[in-house]
Amino acid sequence: MKRYIVGLAVLGLLLLACGADSQQPVATSLSEVTLDFETCQGFLDEPVSDLVSKIQELTEPAKNDNLAIESRCKVSHQNADASKGMTLAVTKFDSIVAADAQYDLVRGSLQTDDAVDFTEGVDGPRSFQAIVDGAGVGSFVVSQKGLVVILLHT
């Protein structure tokens, strides 16, 4: 439950920034944060000392697969042996049609599996949570706002 609440809080802050330029300050109750959609800088706080952080700018490789992608980045925090972690992927598309198609593809791939505990509308109308713990995969929270699709995996 705690991971779910933290995931929704992260998504809520991220969705405040969606639909804007690649760098935009976001006002939060804690402080002002700048989110960079090209590099994922600012999307997650620095991890505690026993976690490893990795940021990947994935725009060029992603464009090879889908020309409608404007930017894609991924940031993750995990423990040293990679047995526990959290990954946040942010993809910005050049059209709402392309963003809708990506969201629907991810949603469809998880919603049809009976082993998945699936809940829609966890952070607005274009969002869902899929818990795949039975297969050892973890859980996903996916949300779309406008041109941006955000995926949080724990």
PDB file of C-alpha atoms in Angstrom:
ATOM      1  CA  MET A   1       0.000   0.000   0.000  1.00  0.00           C
ATOM      2  CA  LYS A   2       2.839   2.411   0.833  1.00  0.00           C
ATOM      3  CA  ARG A   3       4.456   1.838  -2.609  1.00  0.00           C
ATOM      4  CA  TYR A   4       1.088   2.518  -4.228  1.00  0.00           C
ATOM      5  CA  ILE A   5       0.638   5.849  -2.397  1.00  0.00           C
ATOM      6  CA  VAL A   6       4.207   6.939  -3.124  1.00  0.00           C
ATOM      7  CA  GLY A   7       3.728   5.981  -6.769  1.00  0.00           C
ATOM      8  CA  LEU A   8       0.561   8.030  -7.036  1.00  0.00           C
ATOM      9  CA  ALA A   9       2.238  11.001  -5.349  1.00  0.00           C
ATOM     10  CA  VAL A  10       5.118  10.865  -7.828  1.00  0.00           C
ATOM     11  CA  LEU A  11       2.699  10.596 -10.740  1.00  0.00           C
ATOM     12  CA  GLY A  12       0.638  13.492  -9.425  1.00  0.00           C
ATOM     13  CA  LEU A  13       3.670  15.767  -9.349  1.00  0.00           C
ATOM     14  CA  LEU A  14       4.811  14.598 -12.760  1.00  0.00           C
ATOM     15  CA  LEU A  15       1.441  15.182 -14.340  1.00  0.00           C
ATOM     16  CA  LEU A  16       1.559  18.802 -13.196  1.00  0.00           C
ATOM     17  CA  ALA A  17       4.469  19.252 -15.589  1.00  0.00           C
ATOM     18  CA  CYS A  18       3.095  17.359 -18.563  1.00  0.00           C
ATOM     19  CA  GLY A  19       2.195  19.104 -21.755  1.00  0.00           C
ATOM     20  CA  ALA A  20       4.864  21.790 -21.431  1.00  0.00           C
ATOM     21  CA  ASP A  21       8.322  22.463 -22.827  1.00  0.00           C
ATOM     22  CA  SER A  22      11.112  19.961 -22.249  1.00  0.00           C
ATOM     23  CA  GLN A  23      12.233  21.848 -19.122  1.00  0.00           C
ATOM     24  CA  GLN A  24       9.719  23.360 -16.773  1.00  0.00           C
ATOM     25  CA  PRO A  25       9.712  24.364 -13.109  1.00  0.00           C
ATOM     26  CA  VAL A  26       7.025  22.686 -11.042  1.00  0.00           C
ATOM     27  CA  ALA A  27       5.753  24.192  -7.811  1.00  0.00           C
ATOM     28  CA  THR A  28       5.346  21.622  -5.061  1.00  0.00           C
ATOM     29  CA  SER A  29       4.622  21.855  -1.353  1.00  0.00           C
ATOM     30  CA  LEU A  30       8.272  21.038  -0.623  1.00  0.00           C
ATOM     31  CA  SER A  31      10.175  23.196  -3.085  1.00  0.00           C
ATOM     32  CA  GLU A  32      10.328  24.110  -6.752  1.00  0.00           C
ATOM     33  CA  VAL A  33      11.615  21.309  -8.975  1.00  0.00           C
ATOM     34  CA  THR A  34      12.760  21.482 -12.601  1.00  0.00           C
ATOM     35  CA  LEU A  35      11.794  18.477 -14.693  1.00  0.00           C
ATOM     36  CA  ASP A  36      13.755  17.730 -17.851  1.00  0.00           C
ATOM     37  CA  PHE A  37      11.816  15.507 -20.269  1.00  0.00           C
ATOM     38  CA  GLU A  38      14.956  14.822 -22.326  1.00  0.00           C
ATOM     39  CA  THR A  39      17.092  13.413 -19.495  1.00  0.00           C
ATOM     40  CA  CYS A  40      14.632  12.670 -16.632  1.00  0.00           C
ATOM     41  CA  GLN A  41      16.656  14.956 -14.358  1.00  0.00           C
ATOM     42  CA  GLY A  42      14.452  16.087 -11.480  1.00  0.00           C
ATOM     43  CA  PHE A  43      11.831  13.364 -11.733  1.00  0.00           C
ATOM     44  CA  LEU A  44      13.035  11.413  -8.685  1.00  0.00           C
ATOM     45  CA  ASP A  45      14.927  12.599  -5.623  1.00  0.00           C
ATOM     46  CA  GLU A  46      18.448  11.328  -5.124  1.00  0.00           C
ATOM     47  CA  PRO A  47      18.303   7.860  -3.547  1.00  0.00           C
ATOM     48  CA  VAL A  48      19.412   7.041  -0.032  1.00  0.00           C
ATOM     49  CA  SER A  49      23.004   5.856   0.297  1.00  0.00           C
ATOM     50  CA  ASP A  50      22.304   2.115  -0.062  1.00  0.00           C
ATOM     51  CA  LEU A  51      20.606   2.536  -3.452  1.00  0.00           C
ATOM     52  CA  VAL A  52      22.102   2.954  -6.906  1.00  0.00           C
ATOM     53  CA  SER A  53      20.599   5.539  -9.242  1.00  0.00           C
ATOM     54  CA  LYS A  54      20.707   5.320 -13.029  1.00  0.00           C
ATOM     55  CA  ILE A  55      19.392   7.861 -15.540  1.00  0.00           C
ATOM     56  CA  GLN A  56      19.072   7.028 -19.229  1.00  0.00           C
ATOM     57  CA  GLU A  57      18.239   9.397 -22.088  1.00  0.00           C
ATOM     58  CA  LEU A  58      16.592   7.083 -24.602  1.00  0.00           C
ATOM     59  CA  THR A  59      15.214   9.440 -27.247  1.00  0.00           C
ATOM     60  CA  GLU A  60      17.381   8.352 -30.209  1.00  0.00           C
ATOM     61  CA  PRO A  61      16.972   4.574 -29.749  1.00  0.00           C
ATOM     62  CA  ALA A  62      13.237   5.056 -29.127  1.00  0.00           C
ATOM     63  CA  LYS A  63      12.825   7.076 -32.323  1.00  0.00           C
ATOM     64  CA  ASN A  64      14.253   4.117 -34.248  1.00  0.00           C
ATOM     65  CA  ASP A  65      11.211   2.121 -33.089  1.00  0.00           C
ATOM     66  CA  ASN A  66       8.600   4.888 -33.169  1.00  0.00           C
ATOM     67  CA  LEU A  67       9.089   8.123 -35.129  1.00  0.00           C
ATOM     68  CA  ALA A  68       6.272   9.785 -33.159  1.00  0.00           C
ATOM     69  CA  ILE A  69       8.426   9.905 -29.998  1.00  0.00           C
ATOM     70  CA  GLU A  70       9.736  13.376 -29.191  1.00  0.00           C
ATOM     71  CA  SER A  71      11.633  12.307 -26.075  1.00  0.00           C
ATOM     72  CA  ARG A  72      12.030   9.280 -23.815  1.00  0.00           C
ATOM     73  CA  CYS A  73      14.017   8.911 -20.640  1.00  0.00           C
ATOM     74  CA  LYS A  74      14.205   6.482 -17.764  1.00  0.00           C
ATOM     75  CA  VAL A  75      15.415   6.893 -14.198  1.00  0.00           C
ATOM     76  CA  SER A  76      15.735   4.065 -11.715  1.00  0.00           C
ATOM     77  CA  HIS A  77      16.784   3.461  -8.132  1.00  0.00           C
ATOM     78  CA  GLN A  78      17.713  -0.048  -7.021  1.00  0.00           C
ATOM     79  CA  ASN A  79      19.662  -1.842  -4.337  1.00  0.00           C
ATOM     80  CA  ALA A  80      23.145  -3.197  -5.067  1.00  0.00           C
ATOM     81  CA  ASP A  81      22.026  -6.679  -6.179  1.00  0.00           C
ATOM     82  CA  ALA A  82      19.060  -5.294  -8.195  1.00  0.00           C
ATOM     83  CA  SER A  83      16.550  -7.396  -6.250  1.00  0.00           C
ATOM     84  CA  LYS A  84      14.510  -4.318  -5.290  1.00  0.00           C
ATOM     85  CA  GLY A  85      13.995  -1.136  -7.203  1.00  0.00           C
ATOM     86  CA  MET A  86      11.805   1.445  -8.844  1.00  0.00           C
ATOM     87  CA  THR A  87      11.908   2.634 -12.458  1.00  0.00           C
ATOM     88  CA  LEU A  88      10.182   5.654 -13.915  1.00  0.00           C
ATOM     89  CA  ALA A  89       9.920   6.028 -17.696  1.00  0.00           C
ATOM     90  CA  VAL A  90       8.652   9.230 -19.304  1.00  0.00           C
ATOM     91  CA  THR A  91       7.779   9.367 -23.003  1.00  0.00           C
ATOM     92  CA  LYS A  92       6.610  12.478 -24.842  1.00  0.00           C
ATOM     93  CA  PHE A  93       4.968  12.046 -28.254  1.00  0.00           C
ATOM     94  CA  ASP A  94       4.470  14.428 -31.169  1.00  0.00           C
ATOM     95  CA  SER A  95       0.704  13.828 -31.329  1.00  0.00           C
ATOM     96  CA  ILE A  96      -2.147  12.840 -29.066  1.00  0.00           C
ATOM     97  CA  VAL A  97      -2.919   9.950 -31.434  1.00  0.00           C
ATOM     98  CA  ALA A  98       0.571   8.498 -30.868  1.00  0.00           C
ATOM     99  CA  ALA A  99       0.369   8.983 -27.083  1.00  0.00           C
ATOM    100  CA  ASP A 100      -3.080   7.370 -26.977  1.00  0.00           C
ATOM    101  CA  ALA A 101      -1.818   4.417 -29.028  1.00  0.00           C
ATOM    102  CA  GLN A 102       1.131   3.806 -26.666  1.00  0.00           C
ATOM    103  CA  TYR A 103      -1.044   4.056 -23.549  1.00  0.00           C
ATOM    104  CA  ASP A 104      -3.627   1.692 -25.072  1.00  0.00           C
ATOM    105  CA  LEU A 105      -0.905  -0.785 -26.102  1.00  0.00           C
ATOM    106  CA  VAL A 106       0.553  -0.962 -22.575  1.00  0.00           C
ATOM    107  CA  ARG A 107      -2.914  -1.089 -21.002  1.00  0.00           C
ATOM    108  CA  GLY A 108      -4.061  -3.842 -23.350  1.00  0.00           C
ATOM    109  CA  SER A 109      -0.989  -5.983 -22.748  1.00  0.00           C
ATOM    110  CA  LEU A 110      -1.553  -5.955 -18.977  1.00  0.00           C
ATOM    111  CA  GLN A 111      -5.347  -5.881 -18.757  1.00  0.00           C
ATOM    112  CA  THR A 112      -5.958  -9.157 -20.585  1.00  0.00           C
ATOM    113  CA  ASP A 113      -3.920 -11.329 -18.197  1.00  0.00           C
ATOM    114  CA  ASP A 114      -6.062 -12.956 -15.471  1.00  0.00           C
ATOM    115  CA  ALA A 115      -3.040 -13.087 -13.137  1.00  0.00           C
ATOM    116  CA  VAL A 116      -2.889  -9.270 -13.081  1.00  0.00           C
ATOM    117  CA  ASP A 117      -4.766  -7.279 -10.431  1.00  0.00           C
ATOM    118  CA  PHE A 118      -5.876  -4.381 -12.659  1.00  0.00           C
ATOM    119  CA  THR A 119      -7.387  -1.074 -11.441  1.00  0.00           C
ATOM    120  CA  GLU A 120      -8.331   1.773 -13.780  1.00  0.00           C
ATOM    121  CA  GLY A 121      -8.530   5.471 -12.934  1.00  0.00           C
ATOM    122  CA  VAL A 122      -5.983   5.545 -10.103  1.00  0.00           C
ATOM    123  CA  ASP A 123      -4.709   8.995 -11.130  1.00  0.00           C
ATOM    124  CA  GLY A 124      -7.293  10.373 -13.550  1.00  0.00           C
ATOM    125  CA  PRO A 125      -9.221   8.910 -16.466  1.00  0.00           C
ATOM    126  CA  ARG A 126      -6.174   7.781 -18.513  1.00  0.00           C
ATOM    127  CA  SER A 127      -4.385   5.860 -15.750  1.00  0.00           C
ATOM    128  CA  PHE A 128      -4.241   2.402 -14.255  1.00  0.00           C
ATOM    129  CA  GLN A 129      -2.391   0.226 -11.793  1.00  0.00           C
ATOM    130  CA  ALA A 130      -1.454  -3.345 -12.663  1.00  0.00           C
ATOM    131  CA  ILE A 131      -0.092  -5.605  -9.920  1.00  0.00           C
ATOM    132  CA  VAL A 132       1.746  -8.601 -11.349  1.00  0.00           C
ATOM    133  CA  ASP A 133       3.291  -9.840  -8.087  1.00  0.00           C
ATOM    134  CA  GLY A 134       2.195 -13.435  -8.626  1.00  0.00           C
ATOM    135  CA  ALA A 135       4.650 -13.724 -11.511  1.00  0.00           C
ATOM    136  CA  GLY A 136       7.353 -11.871  -9.581  1.00  0.00           C
ATOM    137  CA  VAL A 137       7.190  -8.873 -11.912  1.00  0.00           C
ATOM    138  CA  GLY A 138       6.003  -6.262  -9.379  1.00  0.00           C
ATOM    139  CA  SER A 139       3.519  -3.524 -10.077  1.00  0.00           C
ATOM    140  CA  PHE A 140       3.008  -0.755 -12.621  1.00  0.00           C
ATOM    141  CA  VAL A 141       1.250   2.584 -12.460  1.00  0.00           C
ATOM    142  CA  VAL A 142       0.741   4.101 -15.912  1.00  0.00           C
ATOM    143  CA  SER A 143      -0.723   7.501 -16.636  1.00  0.00           C
ATOM    144  CA  GLN A 144      -1.232   9.641 -19.705  1.00  0.00           C
ATOM    145  CA  LYS A 145      -1.801  13.362 -19.832  1.00  0.00           C
ATOM    146  CA  GLY A 146      -1.853  14.868 -23.261  1.00  0.00           C
ATOM    147  CA  LEU A 147       1.320  14.003 -25.148  1.00  0.00           C
ATOM    148  CA  VAL A 148       3.090  12.382 -22.178  1.00  0.00           C
ATOM    149  CA  VAL A 149       2.895   8.752 -21.003  1.00  0.00           C
ATOM    150  CA  ILE A 150       4.475   7.974 -17.621  1.00  0.00           C
ATOM    151  CA  LEU A 151       5.184   4.441 -16.405  1.00  0.00           C
ATOM    152  CA  LEU A 152       6.246   3.701 -12.820  1.00  0.00           C
ATOM    153  CA  HIS A 153       7.426   0.124 -12.144  1.00  0.00           C
ATOM    154  CA  THR A 154       8.225  -1.223  -8.676  1.00  0.00           C
TER     155      THR A 154
END
